[in-house]
Amino acid sequence: MGNLLKVLTCTELEQGPNFFLDFENAQATEGEREVWNQVNAVLQDSESILTGLQAYKGAGQEIRDAIQNPNDMTLQERAWNSVCPLVIKLKKFYSFSLRLEEALRSLLTSLTCPPLTPTQHLEREQALAKQFAEILHFTLRFDELKMRIPAIQNDFSYYRRTISRNRINNMNLDIENEVNNEMANRMSLFYAEATPMLKTLSTATTNFVSENKTLPLENTTDCLSTMASVCKVMLETPEYSSRFNSEDTLLFCMRVMVGVIILYDHVHPNGAFNKSSKIDMKGCIKVLKDQPADTVEGLLNALKFTTKHLNDESTPKNIRTMLQ
């Protein structure tokens, strides 16, 4: 099974199989190479996207000066010239989300296609499973950063208002070649989301299921629930977590676990919190709660605010209580 080690006793009748995936060292086999290369071309840009987002400062002062002095054209131009490069940067982030969406679809196709079961896919295609995990890891990191930068929506709102106001008399409108009205509308919807990357992946996964009508829903949901079990076991079992070379891998596993739970919750008709769910939600939440609070606050918030079925009547009260 390569780097895949089956761990604990088999509990397939209860919560699905438990596996240990070597997220640090999995290498692509010849059969995985084509898809792996396609996805890697996207993932290799992910760190620069995060670096760019982390460095985002916004044009708050310039915008305030322009609004407070509407007749001062120097201040109007200064604000406009400050915002335009930021809008180009925001377009870059948005465009990357579209590339990430395509990468996710490629991975889902590979990891759910018959005749292999999702578990068999994960056993035999660990490098693709690792890339799936890396997409989720990036997504949660991006959204955690975005939630701390209110300047993004403020800057973009100012841009939309200003460009609509008489097309800014005699001001440089070359930016419309980069961000036309249709693009601006799509970007506006994207950044209006509290967690835009997670929303993109959730929608992509839901669309993947609806567009592949001949593929059993269980192929997709079992892939997600198995990944959740993988991460939960690695986090709660010192024998396995101690094998990681870096402590960062623990946070990686936490983000991946939360990411697949959210995707499962959006795709499965009954969600992740229902008693019939193949994800041990109580166990997953406990694993998170056992970590330092400042490490997992964003992840617990993601479960609280970006899942679809948490507040359903069928969700056990103790699950909701654990997330309060």
Short mmCIF file of N, CA and C in Angstrom, two decimals, residues 13-185:
data_model
loop_
_atom_site.label_atom_id
_atom_site.label_comp_id
_atom_site.label_asym_id
_atom_site.label_seq_id
_atom_site.Cartn_x
_atom_site.Cartn_y
_atom_site.Cartn_z
N LEU A 13 -18.11 -0.60 9.83
CA LEU A 13 -19.56 -0.59 9.97
C LEU A 13 -20.04 0.63 10.72
N GLU A 14 -19.15 1.28 11.47
CA GLU A 14 -19.56 2.42 12.28
C GLU A 14 -19.18 3.74 11.63
N GLN A 15 -17.90 4.02 11.52
CA GLN A 15 -17.48 5.33 11.05
C GLN A 15 -16.65 5.27 9.78
N GLY A 16 -16.56 4.11 9.14
CA GLY A 16 -15.74 3.99 7.95
C GLY A 16 -14.32 3.62 8.34
N PRO A 17 -13.52 3.25 7.37
CA PRO A 17 -12.16 2.80 7.65
C PRO A 17 -11.28 3.93 8.15
N ASN A 18 -10.34 3.60 9.02
CA ASN A 18 -9.37 4.58 9.51
C ASN A 18 -8.02 4.32 8.86
N PHE A 19 -7.40 5.38 8.37
CA PHE A 19 -6.12 5.23 7.71
C PHE A 19 -5.14 6.29 8.20
N PHE A 20 -3.89 5.97 8.04
CA PHE A 20 -2.85 6.97 8.25
C PHE A 20 -2.25 7.29 6.89
N LEU A 21 -2.38 8.53 6.47
CA LEU A 21 -1.79 8.97 5.21
C LEU A 21 -0.53 9.77 5.50
N ASP A 22 0.52 9.47 4.77
CA ASP A 22 1.76 10.22 4.95
C ASP A 22 1.69 11.49 4.09
N PHE A 23 1.13 12.54 4.68
CA PHE A 23 0.97 13.79 3.94
C PHE A 23 2.31 14.45 3.60
N GLU A 24 3.35 14.07 4.30
CA GLU A 24 4.64 14.73 4.10
C GLU A 24 5.44 14.13 2.95
N ASN A 25 5.26 12.84 2.67
CA ASN A 25 6.19 12.17 1.76
C ASN A 25 5.55 11.44 0.58
N ALA A 26 4.23 11.46 0.45
CA ALA A 26 3.59 10.72 -0.63
C ALA A 26 4.08 11.22 -1.99
N GLN A 27 4.44 10.26 -2.87
CA GLN A 27 4.97 10.58 -4.20
C GLN A 27 4.02 10.03 -5.27
N ALA A 28 3.90 10.76 -6.37
CA ALA A 28 3.00 10.34 -7.45
C ALA A 28 3.51 9.09 -8.14
N THR A 29 2.61 8.14 -8.38
CA THR A 29 2.93 6.97 -9.19
C THR A 29 2.73 7.33 -10.65
N GLU A 30 3.10 6.42 -11.53
CA GLU A 30 2.95 6.69 -12.96
C GLU A 30 1.49 6.92 -13.33
N GLY A 31 0.60 6.14 -12.69
CA GLY A 31 -0.82 6.29 -12.98
C GLY A 31 -1.42 7.61 -12.52
N GLU A 32 -0.79 8.22 -11.52
CA GLU A 32 -1.28 9.50 -10.99
C GLU A 32 -0.68 10.70 -11.70
N ARG A 33 0.40 10.46 -12.44
CA ARG A 33 1.26 11.56 -12.89
C ARG A 33 0.53 12.63 -13.68
N GLU A 34 -0.34 12.26 -14.60
CA GLU A 34 -0.99 13.26 -15.47
C GLU A 34 -1.84 14.23 -14.65
N VAL A 35 -2.71 13.68 -13.80
CA VAL A 35 -3.56 14.54 -12.96
C VAL A 35 -2.70 15.31 -11.96
N TRP A 36 -1.72 14.62 -11.38
CA TRP A 36 -0.84 15.26 -10.39
C TRP A 36 -0.15 16.49 -11.00
N ASN A 37 0.33 16.37 -12.22
CA ASN A 37 1.00 17.50 -12.89
C ASN A 37 0.04 18.67 -13.10
N GLN A 38 -1.19 18.35 -13.51
CA GLN A 38 -2.19 19.41 -13.73
C GLN A 38 -2.47 20.16 -12.43
N VAL A 39 -2.66 19.42 -11.37
CA VAL A 39 -3.00 20.04 -10.08
C VAL A 39 -1.79 20.76 -9.50
N ASN A 40 -0.62 20.18 -9.68
CA ASN A 40 0.60 20.79 -9.15
C ASN A 40 0.86 22.16 -9.78
N ALA A 41 0.50 22.30 -11.06
CA ALA A 41 0.68 23.59 -11.74
C ALA A 41 -0.13 24.69 -11.07
N VAL A 42 -1.24 24.30 -10.43
CA VAL A 42 -2.07 25.26 -9.68
C VAL A 42 -1.49 25.47 -8.28
N LEU A 43 -1.22 24.35 -7.61
CA LEU A 43 -0.78 24.44 -6.21
C LEU A 43 0.55 25.17 -6.05
N GLN A 44 1.40 25.11 -7.06
CA GLN A 44 2.71 25.77 -6.92
C GLN A 44 2.58 27.29 -6.83
N ASP A 45 1.41 27.83 -7.19
CA ASP A 45 1.19 29.27 -7.06
C ASP A 45 0.49 29.64 -5.76
N SER A 46 0.12 28.64 -4.97
CA SER A 46 -0.71 28.92 -3.79
C SER A 46 0.02 29.75 -2.74
N GLU A 47 1.30 29.50 -2.52
CA GLU A 47 2.02 30.24 -1.50
C GLU A 47 2.15 31.72 -1.86
N SER A 48 2.35 32.01 -3.15
CA SER A 48 2.46 33.42 -3.57
C SER A 48 1.12 34.12 -3.40
N ILE A 49 0.03 33.39 -3.59
CA ILE A 49 -1.31 33.96 -3.37
C ILE A 49 -1.48 34.32 -1.89
N LEU A 50 -1.09 33.41 -1.02
CA LEU A 50 -1.20 33.67 0.42
C LEU A 50 -0.29 34.81 0.86
N THR A 51 0.91 34.85 0.29
CA THR A 51 1.84 35.94 0.62
C THR A 51 1.26 37.28 0.19
N GLY A 52 0.68 37.31 -1.00
CA GLY A 52 0.07 38.54 -1.50
C GLY A 52 -1.10 38.98 -0.65
N LEU A 53 -1.91 38.02 -0.21
CA LEU A 53 -3.05 38.35 0.64
C LEU A 53 -2.58 38.85 2.00
N GLN A 54 -1.56 38.21 2.54
CA GLN A 54 -1.04 38.60 3.86
C GLN A 54 -0.47 40.01 3.83
N ALA A 55 0.07 40.40 2.68
CA ALA A 55 0.69 41.72 2.55
C ALA A 55 -0.32 42.80 2.17
N TYR A 56 -1.58 42.43 2.00
CA TYR A 56 -2.60 43.38 1.56
C TYR A 56 -2.84 44.44 2.64
N LYS A 57 -2.60 45.70 2.30
CA LYS A 57 -2.72 46.79 3.28
C LYS A 57 -3.98 47.64 3.09
N GLY A 58 -4.46 47.69 1.87
CA GLY A 58 -5.66 48.49 1.64
C GLY A 58 -5.37 49.96 1.43
N ALA A 59 -6.39 50.67 1.00
CA ALA A 59 -6.25 52.10 0.72
C ALA A 59 -7.21 52.90 1.59
N GLY A 60 -7.36 52.47 2.83
CA GLY A 60 -8.34 53.10 3.71
C GLY A 60 -8.15 54.58 3.91
N GLN A 61 -6.92 55.02 4.16
CA GLN A 61 -6.67 56.44 4.42
C GLN A 61 -6.94 57.27 3.17
N GLU A 62 -6.47 56.81 2.04
CA GLU A 62 -6.68 57.55 0.79
C GLU A 62 -8.17 57.66 0.46
N ILE A 63 -8.92 56.58 0.72
CA ILE A 63 -10.35 56.59 0.45
C ILE A 63 -11.06 57.57 1.39
N ARG A 64 -10.68 57.55 2.67
CA ARG A 64 -11.31 58.47 3.62
C ARG A 64 -11.04 59.92 3.23
N ASP A 65 -9.79 60.20 2.83
CA ASP A 65 -9.45 61.57 2.43
C ASP A 65 -10.28 62.01 1.23
N ALA A 66 -10.46 61.10 0.28
CA ALA A 66 -11.22 61.44 -0.92
C ALA A 66 -12.70 61.67 -0.61
N ILE A 67 -13.25 60.85 0.27
CA ILE A 67 -14.67 60.99 0.62
C ILE A 67 -14.92 62.27 1.40
N GLN A 68 -13.97 62.63 2.28
CA GLN A 68 -14.13 63.83 3.10
C GLN A 68 -13.88 65.12 2.31
N ASN A 69 -13.22 64.98 1.18
CA ASN A 69 -12.92 66.17 0.35
C ASN A 69 -13.33 65.89 -1.10
N PRO A 70 -14.64 65.82 -1.34
CA PRO A 70 -15.13 65.39 -2.67
C PRO A 70 -14.75 66.33 -3.81
N ASN A 71 -14.42 67.57 -3.50
CA ASN A 71 -14.08 68.52 -4.58
C ASN A 71 -12.58 68.64 -4.83
N ASP A 72 -11.80 67.94 -4.06
CA ASP A 72 -10.35 67.98 -4.22
C ASP A 72 -9.94 66.87 -5.19
N MET A 73 -9.69 67.26 -6.45
CA MET A 73 -9.39 66.26 -7.47
C MET A 73 -8.06 65.56 -7.23
N THR A 74 -7.15 66.24 -6.57
CA THR A 74 -5.87 65.60 -6.26
C THR A 74 -6.08 64.40 -5.34
N LEU A 75 -6.92 64.60 -4.33
CA LEU A 75 -7.20 63.51 -3.40
C LEU A 75 -8.03 62.40 -4.08
N GLN A 76 -8.92 62.81 -5.01
CA GLN A 76 -9.70 61.81 -5.74
C GLN A 76 -8.78 60.93 -6.57
N GLU A 77 -7.85 61.56 -7.25
CA GLU A 77 -6.91 60.80 -8.09
C GLU A 77 -5.99 59.93 -7.25
N ARG A 78 -5.59 60.47 -6.10
CA ARG A 78 -4.70 59.70 -5.23
C ARG A 78 -5.40 58.43 -4.76
N ALA A 79 -6.66 58.57 -4.36
CA ALA A 79 -7.42 57.40 -3.90
C ALA A 79 -7.60 56.40 -5.04
N TRP A 80 -7.95 56.93 -6.21
CA TRP A 80 -8.17 56.06 -7.37
C TRP A 80 -6.90 55.31 -7.75
N ASN A 81 -5.80 56.03 -7.77
CA ASN A 81 -4.52 55.41 -8.14
C ASN A 81 -4.02 54.43 -7.08
N SER A 82 -4.51 54.57 -5.85
CA SER A 82 -4.16 53.62 -4.79
C SER A 82 -5.00 52.36 -4.89
N VAL A 83 -6.27 52.54 -5.28
CA VAL A 83 -7.20 51.41 -5.31
C VAL A 83 -6.99 50.52 -6.54
N CYS A 84 -6.67 51.12 -7.68
CA CYS A 84 -6.59 50.33 -8.92
C CYS A 84 -5.60 49.16 -8.83
N PRO A 85 -4.39 49.35 -8.33
CA PRO A 85 -3.48 48.19 -8.22
C PRO A 85 -4.02 47.12 -7.26
N LEU A 86 -4.76 47.57 -6.25
CA LEU A 86 -5.33 46.61 -5.30
C LEU A 86 -6.43 45.77 -5.96
N VAL A 87 -7.19 46.39 -6.84
CA VAL A 87 -8.24 45.67 -7.56
C VAL A 87 -7.63 44.63 -8.49
N ILE A 88 -6.52 44.98 -9.12
CA ILE A 88 -5.81 44.01 -9.95
C ILE A 88 -5.35 42.82 -9.11
N LYS A 89 -4.87 43.11 -7.91
CA LYS A 89 -4.44 42.04 -7.00
C LYS A 89 -5.64 41.17 -6.59
N LEU A 90 -6.78 41.81 -6.31
CA LEU A 90 -7.98 41.07 -5.94
C LEU A 90 -8.46 40.19 -7.09
N LYS A 91 -8.30 40.68 -8.31
CA LYS A 91 -8.65 39.87 -9.48
C LYS A 91 -7.77 38.63 -9.55
N LYS A 92 -6.51 38.80 -9.25
CA LYS A 92 -5.57 37.67 -9.27
C LYS A 92 -6.01 36.60 -8.27
N PHE A 93 -6.41 37.02 -7.07
CA PHE A 93 -6.88 36.06 -6.06
C PHE A 93 -8.13 35.34 -6.56
N TYR A 94 -9.06 36.11 -7.12
CA TYR A 94 -10.31 35.52 -7.62
C TYR A 94 -10.03 34.53 -8.75
N SER A 95 -9.16 34.92 -9.67
CA SER A 95 -8.83 34.05 -10.80
C SER A 95 -8.21 32.74 -10.31
N PHE A 96 -7.44 32.85 -9.24
CA PHE A 96 -6.84 31.63 -8.69
C PHE A 96 -7.91 30.70 -8.15
N SER A 97 -8.99 31.26 -7.59
CA SER A 97 -10.06 30.41 -7.07
C SER A 97 -10.69 29.59 -8.19
N LEU A 98 -10.75 30.13 -9.40
CA LEU A 98 -11.30 29.40 -10.54
C LEU A 98 -10.37 28.26 -10.95
N ARG A 99 -9.07 28.52 -10.90
CA ARG A 99 -8.10 27.46 -11.19
C ARG A 99 -8.17 26.36 -10.13
N LEU A 100 -8.34 26.77 -8.88
CA LEU A 100 -8.43 25.81 -7.78
C LEU A 100 -9.68 24.94 -7.95
N GLU A 101 -10.75 25.55 -8.38
CA GLU A 101 -12.00 24.82 -8.61
C GLU A 101 -11.80 23.71 -9.65
N GLU A 102 -11.11 24.04 -10.75
CA GLU A 102 -10.84 23.04 -11.79
C GLU A 102 -9.94 21.93 -11.26
N ALA A 103 -8.95 22.30 -10.45
CA ALA A 103 -8.06 21.30 -9.87
C ALA A 103 -8.83 20.34 -8.98
N LEU A 104 -9.75 20.89 -8.17
CA LEU A 104 -10.56 20.05 -7.29
C LEU A 104 -11.40 19.07 -8.09
N ARG A 105 -11.97 19.54 -9.17
CA ARG A 105 -12.81 18.67 -10.01
C ARG A 105 -11.99 17.52 -10.59
N SER A 106 -10.77 17.81 -11.01
CA SER A 106 -9.90 16.77 -11.54
C SER A 106 -9.60 15.71 -10.49
N LEU A 107 -9.33 16.17 -9.27
CA LEU A 107 -9.03 15.24 -8.18
C LEU A 107 -10.26 14.41 -7.79
N LEU A 108 -11.42 15.05 -7.73
CA LEU A 108 -12.63 14.32 -7.40
C LEU A 108 -12.93 13.26 -8.45
N THR A 109 -12.71 13.60 -9.70
CA THR A 109 -12.93 12.63 -10.77
C THR A 109 -12.03 11.41 -10.59
N SER A 110 -10.78 11.66 -10.27
CA SER A 110 -9.82 10.56 -10.10
C SER A 110 -10.09 9.73 -8.85
N LEU A 111 -10.46 10.39 -7.76
CA LEU A 111 -10.59 9.70 -6.48
C LEU A 111 -11.95 9.05 -6.25
N THR A 112 -12.89 9.24 -7.18
CA THR A 112 -14.23 8.67 -6.98
C THR A 112 -14.67 7.75 -8.13
N CYS A 113 -13.88 7.65 -9.19
CA CYS A 113 -14.35 6.92 -10.37
C CYS A 113 -14.33 5.40 -10.14
N PRO A 114 -15.36 4.69 -10.66
CA PRO A 114 -15.38 3.23 -10.60
C PRO A 114 -14.24 2.66 -11.45
N PRO A 115 -13.86 1.39 -11.25
CA PRO A 115 -14.52 0.44 -10.35
C PRO A 115 -13.99 0.46 -8.92
N LEU A 116 -12.93 1.22 -8.66
CA LEU A 116 -12.37 1.26 -7.31
C LEU A 116 -13.29 2.01 -6.36
N THR A 117 -13.29 1.63 -5.10
CA THR A 117 -14.01 2.38 -4.07
C THR A 117 -13.16 3.58 -3.69
N PRO A 118 -13.77 4.59 -3.07
CA PRO A 118 -12.98 5.75 -2.62
C PRO A 118 -11.82 5.34 -1.71
N THR A 119 -12.06 4.35 -0.84
CA THR A 119 -10.99 3.90 0.06
C THR A 119 -9.84 3.31 -0.74
N GLN A 120 -10.16 2.51 -1.74
CA GLN A 120 -9.11 1.93 -2.59
C GLN A 120 -8.34 3.01 -3.34
N HIS A 121 -9.06 4.04 -3.79
CA HIS A 121 -8.39 5.16 -4.45
C HIS A 121 -7.38 5.81 -3.51
N LEU A 122 -7.81 6.06 -2.28
CA LEU A 122 -6.93 6.71 -1.32
C LEU A 122 -5.73 5.83 -1.00
N GLU A 123 -5.94 4.51 -1.01
CA GLU A 123 -4.83 3.59 -0.76
C GLU A 123 -3.81 3.62 -1.89
N ARG A 124 -4.32 3.70 -3.11
CA ARG A 124 -3.44 3.54 -4.27
C ARG A 124 -2.96 4.87 -4.86
N GLU A 125 -3.65 5.94 -4.52
CA GLU A 125 -3.33 7.24 -5.12
C GLU A 125 -3.10 8.28 -4.03
N GLN A 126 -2.12 7.99 -3.21
CA GLN A 126 -1.87 8.85 -2.06
C GLN A 126 -1.40 10.25 -2.44
N ALA A 127 -0.67 10.35 -3.55
CA ALA A 127 -0.19 11.67 -3.96
C ALA A 127 -1.35 12.57 -4.34
N LEU A 128 -2.39 12.00 -4.96
CA LEU A 128 -3.58 12.79 -5.29
C LEU A 128 -4.36 13.13 -4.03
N ALA A 129 -4.41 12.19 -3.09
CA ALA A 129 -5.07 12.47 -1.81
C ALA A 129 -4.35 13.61 -1.09
N LYS A 130 -3.03 13.60 -1.18
CA LYS A 130 -2.24 14.67 -0.56
C LYS A 130 -2.55 16.01 -1.22
N GLN A 131 -2.68 16.02 -2.55
CA GLN A 131 -3.01 17.28 -3.24
C GLN A 131 -4.40 17.77 -2.87
N PHE A 132 -5.34 16.84 -2.72
CA PHE A 132 -6.68 17.20 -2.27
C PHE A 132 -6.57 17.88 -0.91
N ALA A 133 -5.77 17.28 -0.03
CA ALA A 133 -5.55 17.86 1.30
C ALA A 133 -4.90 19.23 1.21
N GLU A 134 -3.96 19.39 0.31
CA GLU A 134 -3.26 20.67 0.16
C GLU A 134 -4.20 21.77 -0.33
N ILE A 135 -5.15 21.41 -1.19
CA ILE A 135 -6.15 22.39 -1.64
C ILE A 135 -6.99 22.87 -0.46
N LEU A 136 -7.44 21.93 0.37
CA LEU A 136 -8.24 22.29 1.54
C LEU A 136 -7.43 23.11 2.54
N HIS A 137 -6.17 22.72 2.73
CA HIS A 137 -5.27 23.45 3.62
C HIS A 137 -5.12 24.89 3.16
N PHE A 138 -4.86 25.08 1.88
CA PHE A 138 -4.75 26.43 1.32
C PHE A 138 -6.04 27.21 1.51
N THR A 139 -7.16 26.55 1.22
CA THR A 139 -8.46 27.21 1.26
C THR A 139 -8.76 27.79 2.64
N LEU A 140 -8.53 27.01 3.67
CA LEU A 140 -8.80 27.50 5.02
C LEU A 140 -7.82 28.57 5.44
N ARG A 141 -6.56 28.45 5.01
CA ARG A 141 -5.59 29.51 5.32
C ARG A 141 -5.99 30.81 4.63
N PHE A 142 -6.40 30.73 3.37
CA PHE A 142 -6.82 31.92 2.63
C PHE A 142 -8.00 32.59 3.34
N ASP A 143 -9.00 31.80 3.66
CA ASP A 143 -10.21 32.37 4.26
C ASP A 143 -9.95 32.93 5.65
N GLU A 144 -9.07 32.30 6.42
CA GLU A 144 -8.72 32.83 7.73
C GLU A 144 -8.07 34.20 7.60
N LEU A 145 -7.21 34.35 6.61
CA LEU A 145 -6.56 35.64 6.36
C LEU A 145 -7.58 36.67 5.88
N LYS A 146 -8.40 36.27 4.93
CA LYS A 146 -9.37 37.21 4.34
C LYS A 146 -10.31 37.78 5.39
N MET A 147 -10.71 36.94 6.35
CA MET A 147 -11.64 37.40 7.37
C MET A 147 -11.04 38.48 8.26
N ARG A 148 -9.71 38.57 8.27
CA ARG A 148 -9.04 39.58 9.11
C ARG A 148 -8.73 40.85 8.33
N ILE A 149 -9.16 40.93 7.06
CA ILE A 149 -8.81 42.09 6.23
C ILE A 149 -10.08 42.76 5.70
N PRO A 150 -10.77 43.54 6.54
CA PRO A 150 -11.99 44.22 6.08
C PRO A 150 -11.71 45.21 4.95
N ALA A 151 -10.44 45.64 4.81
CA ALA A 151 -10.10 46.59 3.76
C ALA A 151 -10.43 46.05 2.38
N ILE A 152 -10.44 44.74 2.20
CA ILE A 152 -10.71 44.17 0.88
C ILE A 152 -12.08 44.61 0.37
N GLN A 153 -13.11 44.42 1.18
CA GLN A 153 -14.45 44.80 0.73
C GLN A 153 -14.61 46.31 0.66
N ASN A 154 -13.97 47.02 1.58
CA ASN A 154 -14.05 48.48 1.54
C ASN A 154 -13.42 49.03 0.27
N ASP A 155 -12.23 48.51 -0.09
CA ASP A 155 -11.54 48.96 -1.29
C ASP A 155 -12.37 48.65 -2.54
N PHE A 156 -12.91 47.44 -2.58
CA PHE A 156 -13.63 47.04 -3.79
C PHE A 156 -14.95 47.79 -3.92
N SER A 157 -15.59 48.06 -2.79
CA SER A 157 -16.83 48.85 -2.82
C SER A 157 -16.55 50.26 -3.33
N TYR A 158 -15.47 50.85 -2.86
CA TYR A 158 -15.10 52.19 -3.32
C TYR A 158 -14.81 52.17 -4.82
N TYR A 159 -14.11 51.14 -5.27
CA TYR A 159 -13.81 51.01 -6.69
C TYR A 159 -15.10 50.96 -7.52
N ARG A 160 -16.07 50.15 -7.10
CA ARG A 160 -17.32 50.01 -7.86
C ARG A 160 -18.12 51.31 -7.87
N ARG A 161 -18.16 51.96 -6.70
CA ARG A 161 -18.90 53.23 -6.63
C ARG A 161 -18.25 54.29 -7.53
N THR A 162 -16.94 54.33 -7.47
CA THR A 162 -16.23 55.39 -8.18
C THR A 162 -16.29 55.20 -9.69
N ILE A 163 -16.13 53.98 -10.14
CA ILE A 163 -16.11 53.74 -11.58
C ILE A 163 -17.51 53.90 -12.17
N SER A 164 -18.52 53.75 -11.34
CA SER A 164 -19.89 53.93 -11.82
C SER A 164 -20.30 55.41 -11.85
N ARG A 165 -19.58 56.24 -11.09
CA ARG A 165 -19.95 57.64 -10.99
C ARG A 165 -19.35 58.42 -12.15
N ASN A 166 -20.13 58.53 -13.19
CA ASN A 166 -19.73 59.29 -14.38
C ASN A 166 -18.43 58.81 -15.01
N ARG A 167 -18.08 57.53 -14.73
CA ARG A 167 -16.84 56.99 -15.27
C ARG A 167 -15.65 57.90 -14.94
N ILE A 168 -15.74 58.57 -13.82
CA ILE A 168 -14.67 59.41 -13.28
C ILE A 168 -14.10 60.34 -14.35
N ASN A 169 -14.71 61.46 -14.48
CA ASN A 169 -14.36 62.42 -15.54
C ASN A 169 -12.86 62.54 -15.75
N ASN A 170 -12.46 62.19 -16.96
CA ASN A 170 -11.07 62.36 -17.42
C ASN A 170 -10.05 61.53 -16.63
N MET A 171 -10.53 60.64 -15.75
CA MET A 171 -9.57 59.80 -15.03
C MET A 171 -9.25 58.56 -15.86
N ASN A 172 -8.13 57.98 -15.58
CA ASN A 172 -7.67 56.80 -16.31
C ASN A 172 -8.60 55.61 -16.06
N LEU A 173 -9.21 55.11 -17.12
CA LEU A 173 -10.11 53.97 -17.00
C LEU A 173 -9.52 52.72 -17.65
N ASP A 174 -8.23 52.71 -17.83
CA ASP A 174 -7.59 51.54 -18.44
C ASP A 174 -7.85 50.28 -17.65
N ILE A 175 -8.14 50.44 -16.36
CA ILE A 175 -8.37 49.27 -15.52
C ILE A 175 -9.55 48.45 -16.01
N GLU A 176 -10.48 49.08 -16.73
CA GLU A 176 -11.63 48.33 -17.23
C GLU A 176 -11.22 47.28 -18.26
N ASN A 177 -10.05 47.45 -18.85
CA ASN A 177 -9.53 46.40 -19.73
C ASN A 177 -9.16 45.16 -18.93
N GLU A 178 -8.81 45.38 -17.66
CA GLU A 178 -8.45 44.28 -16.78
C GLU A 178 -9.65 43.73 -16.01
N VAL A 179 -10.49 44.64 -15.54
CA VAL A 179 -11.65 44.25 -14.72
C VAL A 179 -12.89 44.91 -15.31
N ASN A 180 -13.51 44.21 -16.27
CA ASN A 180 -14.72 44.76 -16.87
C ASN A 180 -15.90 44.58 -15.91
N ASN A 181 -17.05 45.04 -16.32
CA ASN A 181 -18.20 45.04 -15.42
C ASN A 181 -18.62 43.63 -15.02
N GLU A 182 -18.57 42.70 -15.97
CA GLU A 182 -18.94 41.31 -15.65
C GLU A 182 -17.98 40.71 -14.63
N MET A 183 -16.68 40.94 -14.84
CA MET A 183 -15.69 40.44 -13.89
C MET A 183 -15.89 41.08 -12.51
N ALA A 184 -16.16 42.38 -12.50
CA ALA A 184 -16.36 43.08 -11.23
C ALA A 184 -17.57 42.51 -10.48
N ASN A 185 -18.63 42.16 -11.21
CA ASN A 185 -19.80 41.56 -10.57
C ASN A 185 -19.46 40.23 -9.93
#
